[in-house]
Amino acid sequence: MCIRDRIIISSIFITVCTGAVYGWSIFVAPLRDNFNYTTADTQLIYGAMLISFTVVMLFVYKVLRKYGPRITASIGAVLFCSGYLVASISDGKLSIMVLSMGIFTGSGMAFGFVAVLNNLVKWFPNHKGLATGLAVCGYGAGAILISQVAGFLLSENWYILDIFRFSGIMYGFLFLGFAQFLTTPSWYKYVPAEAHIDVKQLLKDKRFWILFYVLFAGSFAGLLFNGNLEPIGVSNGTDVRAAGMAITLFAIGNTAGRLIWGTFHDIFGGKMVVITALSILLMVS
C-alpha cells in the first residue's frame, strides 16, 4: 500500500469517528427516558458540540502549522474520546454532559477535521474537490456507524452511559490509531504568507460574507435535521427501528453526496456546483 492510500484511508476513518455528530438523534430518546431530559436539553448538548466545533476550528490551524497533522489529529482524538468517557461517568448531569459531549467532543472534532482536510488538499493539489470530498465523506459514514452500533446496543437494553463508554473506547482506538499515519507530503513547501490573515480586512470583504451565508444556509438546516431525525420520525408514528434506519439512509446519501459534489467541483468549478446543489435542495424542500 502506497503512502497516499494510507493517508486517504486514515483520513476517512478519522472523519468516520468525528462524523458521529450526525447520528446524535439516536441518543435523544434514551437521554429523555433515563434522565428526564427535555428535547431542548438534548439539543443543548448537540448545539454546544457544534458551537465548540466551529469556534475551536478557528484556532486549530496554528497548531497544525507548528506540529503537523499527526499531533494535531492526536490532540483531537484525546479530546473527542474524553468527551464520551467523561459523559459515561456523569450520572446524567446536564452540565457535565454539555461540558463533555458538547465542549470536549466538539473541540476534538475541530482538531480532527482541520488536520485531515488541510492535509489531504496538500496531497492532492490538482484534485482539491475530490480531496475535500474524501476528507468529509466520513462524516456521513460516521452516522451510519454510530446509528447501527448504538441502535443494536439499545435494542439489547444497554444503559446509555455504558454506550458512551463503549463509544469512547471504540473511537479512541480508531481515531488515535489512524492519526499516527498522517504525514505532510515531502514536496509541500510552506509559504509564510499563508499564516497571516488580516481579520479586519477579511470582515470587510464581501466575498467572505457571501461564502459565510452560503455555507450557513446550506448546512444549518441539515445539521438541525440531523440532531432530531429519529424523534421527528417517532413523533409522527414511525417505528423506532424504522426511524433508526432513516438515520442510516440519510447518512448514506450524505456520504455519497460529498464524494459526488467534490468530484463535480473539479470538473465544473465551485460556483456552478454550489448553485446547482442549493437549487436542487430548494426544489425538493
Coordinates of C-alpha atoms in Angstrom, one line a residue:
M1 CA 0.0 0.0 0.0
C2 CA 1.5 3.4 -1.0
I3 CA 1.7 6.3 1.3
R4 CA -1.2 8.2 -0.5
D5 CA -3.5 5.2 0.1
R6 CA -2.6 5.2 3.8
I7 CA -3.3 8.9 4.0
I8 CA -6.7 8.5 2.3
I9 CA -7.8 5.5 4.4
S10 CA -6.6 7.1 7.7
S11 CA -8.3 10.4 6.9
I12 CA -11.6 8.7 6.1
F13 CA -11.5 6.7 9.3
I14 CA -10.8 9.8 11.4
T15 CA -13.8 11.6 9.9
V16 CA -15.9 8.4 10.4
C17 CA -15.2 9.0 14.1
T18 CA -15.9 12.7 14.1
G19 CA -19.0 12.1 12.0
A20 CA -20.7 10.6 15.0
V21 CA -22.3 14.0 15.5
Y22 CA -24.6 13.3 12.5
G23 CA -26.1 10.4 14.4
W24 CA -26.8 12.3 17.6
S25 CA -30.6 11.9 17.3
I26 CA -30.2 8.2 18.2
F27 CA -29.3 9.3 21.7
V28 CA -32.2 11.7 22.2
A29 CA -34.9 9.2 23.3
P30 CA -32.6 7.3 25.7
L31 CA -31.4 10.5 27.4
R32 CA -35.0 11.7 27.8
D33 CA -36.1 8.3 29.2
N34 CA -33.2 7.8 31.6
F35 CA -32.6 11.3 32.9
N36 CA -35.9 13.1 32.2
Y37 CA -34.2 15.4 29.8
T38 CA -36.4 17.6 27.6
T39 CA -35.8 17.6 23.9
A40 CA -34.4 21.1 24.4
D41 CA -31.9 19.6 26.9
T42 CA -30.7 17.1 24.3
Q43 CA -30.3 19.8 21.7
L44 CA -28.4 22.0 24.1
I45 CA -25.7 19.3 24.2
Y46 CA -25.8 18.9 20.5
G47 CA -25.7 22.7 20.0
A48 CA -22.7 23.0 22.3
M49 CA -20.9 20.4 20.3
L50 CA -21.5 22.3 17.0
I51 CA -20.6 25.7 18.5
S52 CA -17.3 24.4 20.1
F53 CA -16.5 22.7 16.8
T54 CA -17.0 25.9 14.9
V55 CA -15.1 28.2 17.3
V56 CA -12.2 25.9 18.1
M57 CA -11.7 25.3 14.3
L58 CA -10.6 28.9 14.0
F59 CA -7.5 28.3 16.1
V60 CA -6.5 24.8 15.1
Y61 CA -4.5 25.9 12.0
K62 CA -1.8 27.4 14.2
V63 CA -1.4 24.1 16.0
L64 CA -1.4 22.3 12.7
R65 CA 1.2 24.6 11.2
K66 CA 3.5 24.2 14.2
Y67 CA 3.1 20.5 15.0
G68 CA 1.8 18.9 11.8
P69 CA -1.2 16.7 11.1
R70 CA -0.3 13.7 13.2
I71 CA 0.0 15.6 16.5
T72 CA -3.0 17.8 15.7
A73 CA -5.2 14.8 14.9
S74 CA -3.9 13.0 18.1
I75 CA -5.0 16.0 20.2
G76 CA -8.4 15.8 18.5
A77 CA -8.6 12.1 19.3
V78 CA -7.9 12.7 23.0
L79 CA -10.4 15.5 23.3
F80 CA -13.1 13.6 21.3
C81 CA -12.8 10.4 23.2
S82 CA -12.5 12.2 26.6
G83 CA -15.9 13.7 25.9
Y84 CA -17.6 10.3 25.6
L85 CA -15.7 8.9 28.6
V86 CA -16.5 11.8 30.9
A87 CA -20.1 11.6 29.8
S88 CA -20.2 8.0 30.8
I89 CA -19.5 8.9 34.5
S90 CA -21.7 12.0 34.5
D91 CA -24.7 10.3 36.1
G92 CA -26.7 12.1 33.6
K93 CA -26.0 15.6 35.0
L94 CA -26.7 18.0 32.2
S95 CA -23.9 20.5 33.0
I96 CA -21.3 17.7 32.8
M97 CA -22.9 16.3 29.6
V98 CA -22.7 19.8 28.0
L99 CA -19.0 20.1 29.0
S100 CA -18.0 16.6 27.9
M101 CA -20.0 15.7 24.9
G102 CA -20.5 19.4 24.0
I103 CA -17.2 21.1 24.6
F104 CA -14.6 18.2 24.7
T105 CA -16.0 16.1 21.9
G106 CA -16.9 19.2 19.7
S107 CA -13.3 20.5 20.1
G108 CA -11.9 17.1 19.2
M109 CA -14.0 17.2 16.0
A110 CA -12.4 20.5 15.1
F111 CA -8.9 19.3 15.5
G112 CA -9.5 16.1 13.5
F113 CA -11.4 17.9 10.8
V114 CA -8.8 20.6 10.1
A115 CA -5.9 18.2 10.3
V116 CA -7.5 15.8 7.8
L117 CA -9.0 18.4 5.4
N118 CA -5.9 20.6 5.2
N119 CA -3.5 17.6 4.8
L120 CA -5.5 15.9 2.0
V121 CA -5.6 19.1 0.0
K122 CA -1.8 19.2 0.2
W123 CA -1.6 15.6 -1.0
F124 CA -3.9 16.2 -4.0
P125 CA -3.3 19.8 -5.1
N126 CA -4.8 19.1 -8.6
H127 CA -7.9 17.5 -7.3
K128 CA -8.9 19.7 -4.4
G129 CA -12.6 19.0 -4.8
L130 CA -12.2 15.2 -4.7
A131 CA -9.7 15.5 -1.8
T132 CA -12.2 17.6 0.2
G133 CA -15.0 15.1 -0.6
L134 CA -12.8 12.3 0.6
A135 CA -11.9 14.2 3.7
V136 CA -15.6 14.8 4.7
C137 CA -17.3 11.7 3.3
G138 CA -16.5 10.0 6.6
Y139 CA -19.0 12.3 8.3
G140 CA -21.8 10.6 6.6
A141 CA -20.3 7.2 7.2
G142 CA -19.8 8.1 10.9
A143 CA -23.6 8.5 11.3
I144 CA -24.1 5.0 9.8
L145 CA -21.6 3.5 12.3
I146 CA -23.0 5.2 15.4
S147 CA -26.6 4.6 14.5
Q148 CA -26.1 0.9 13.8
V149 CA -23.8 0.3 16.8
A150 CA -25.8 2.4 19.3
G151 CA -29.1 1.1 17.8
F152 CA -28.0 -2.5 18.3
L153 CA -26.8 -1.9 21.9
L154 CA -30.0 0.0 22.8
S155 CA -32.1 -2.9 21.4
E156 CA -30.0 -5.2 23.8
N157 CA -31.0 -2.9 26.7
W158 CA -27.6 -1.3 27.2
Y159 CA -27.6 1.7 29.6
I160 CA -27.0 4.9 27.6
L161 CA -23.9 5.8 29.7
D162 CA -22.4 2.4 29.1
I163 CA -22.9 3.0 25.4
F164 CA -21.0 6.3 25.7
R165 CA -18.2 4.5 27.5
F166 CA -18.0 1.8 24.8
S167 CA -18.1 4.5 22.1
G168 CA -15.3 6.4 23.7
I169 CA -13.1 3.3 23.8
M170 CA -14.0 2.4 20.2
Y171 CA -13.3 5.9 18.9
G172 CA -10.1 6.1 20.9
F173 CA -8.8 3.0 19.2
L174 CA -9.8 4.2 15.7
F175 CA -9.2 8.0 15.9
L176 CA -5.9 7.9 17.8
G177 CA -4.6 4.9 15.8
F178 CA -5.2 6.3 12.4
A179 CA -4.0 9.7 13.4
Q180 CA -0.5 8.2 13.6
F181 CA -0.4 7.6 9.8
L182 CA -1.0 11.3 8.9
T183 CA 2.0 13.0 7.3
T184 CA 2.6 16.1 5.2
P185 CA 3.9 15.4 1.6
S186 CA 7.7 15.9 1.3
W187 CA 7.3 18.1 -1.7
Y188 CA 5.0 20.6 0.1
K189 CA 6.7 23.9 0.7
Y190 CA 5.3 26.1 3.5
V191 CA 4.6 29.7 2.4
P192 CA 4.8 32.1 5.3
A193 CA 2.1 34.4 3.8
E194 CA -0.4 31.5 4.3
A195 CA -0.2 32.0 8.0
H196 CA -1.1 35.7 8.0
I197 CA -4.7 36.7 7.8
D198 CA -5.8 40.2 8.3
V199 CA -9.1 39.6 10.1
K200 CA -10.3 43.2 9.9
Q201 CA -9.7 43.2 6.2
L202 CA -11.4 39.9 5.8
L203 CA -14.5 41.1 7.6
K204 CA -14.7 44.0 5.1
D205 CA -14.5 41.6 2.1
K206 CA -18.0 40.9 0.7
R207 CA -16.7 37.6 -0.7
F208 CA -16.2 36.4 2.8
W209 CA -19.8 37.2 3.8
I210 CA -21.2 35.6 0.6
L211 CA -19.3 32.4 1.4
F212 CA -20.3 32.6 5.1
Y213 CA -24.0 33.0 4.1
V214 CA -23.9 30.2 1.5
L215 CA -22.3 27.8 4.0
F216 CA -24.6 28.8 6.8
A217 CA -27.7 28.4 4.6
G218 CA -26.5 25.1 3.1
S219 CA -25.6 23.5 6.4
F220 CA -27.7 24.9 9.2
A221 CA -31.0 23.2 8.2
G222 CA -29.2 19.9 7.6
L223 CA -27.5 20.0 11.0
L224 CA -30.7 20.9 12.7
F225 CA -32.5 18.0 11.0
N226 CA -29.7 15.6 11.9
G227 CA -30.0 16.2 15.5
N228 CA -33.7 15.5 15.6
L229 CA -34.2 12.9 12.8
E230 CA -35.2 10.0 15.0
P231 CA -37.5 12.0 17.3
I232 CA -39.2 13.6 14.3
G233 CA -39.9 10.2 12.8
V234 CA -41.2 8.6 16.1
S235 CA -43.4 11.6 16.9
N236 CA -45.1 11.1 13.5
G237 CA -45.9 7.5 14.2
T238 CA -42.8 5.9 12.7
D239 CA -41.5 2.7 14.3
V240 CA -38.3 3.2 16.4
R241 CA -36.3 0.8 14.2
A242 CA -37.5 2.4 11.0
A243 CA -36.6 5.8 12.4
G244 CA -33.1 4.4 13.2
M245 CA -32.8 3.1 9.7
A246 CA -33.8 6.6 8.4
I247 CA -30.6 7.9 10.1
T248 CA -28.6 5.3 8.2
L249 CA -30.2 6.0 4.8
F250 CA -29.8 9.8 5.4
A251 CA -26.1 9.2 6.2
I252 CA -25.6 7.1 3.1
G253 CA -26.9 9.9 0.9
N254 CA -24.7 12.4 2.9
T255 CA -21.6 10.3 2.2
A256 CA -22.3 9.8 -1.5
G257 CA -23.2 13.5 -1.9
R258 CA -19.9 14.6 -0.5
L259 CA -17.9 12.5 -2.9
I260 CA -20.1 13.3 -5.9
W261 CA -20.1 17.1 -5.4
G262 CA -16.4 17.0 -4.7
T263 CA -15.7 15.3 -8.0
F264 CA -18.1 17.7 -9.8
H265 CA -16.2 20.6 -8.3
D266 CA -13.0 19.6 -10.1
I267 CA -14.9 19.2 -13.4
F268 CA -17.3 22.2 -13.4
G269 CA -15.9 24.6 -10.8
G270 CA -17.1 25.6 -7.3
K271 CA -19.6 28.3 -8.3
M272 CA -21.6 26.0 -10.6
V273 CA -21.6 23.2 -8.1
V274 CA -22.8 25.3 -5.2
I275 CA -25.6 26.9 -7.3
T276 CA -26.7 23.5 -8.6
A277 CA -26.7 21.8 -5.2
L278 CA -28.6 24.6 -3.5
S279 CA -31.1 24.8 -6.4
I280 CA -31.8 21.0 -6.1
L281 CA -32.2 21.4 -2.3
L282 CA -34.6 24.3 -2.8
M283 CA -36.7 22.3 -5.3
V284 CA -37.1 19.2 -3.1
S285 CA -37.8 21.2 0.1

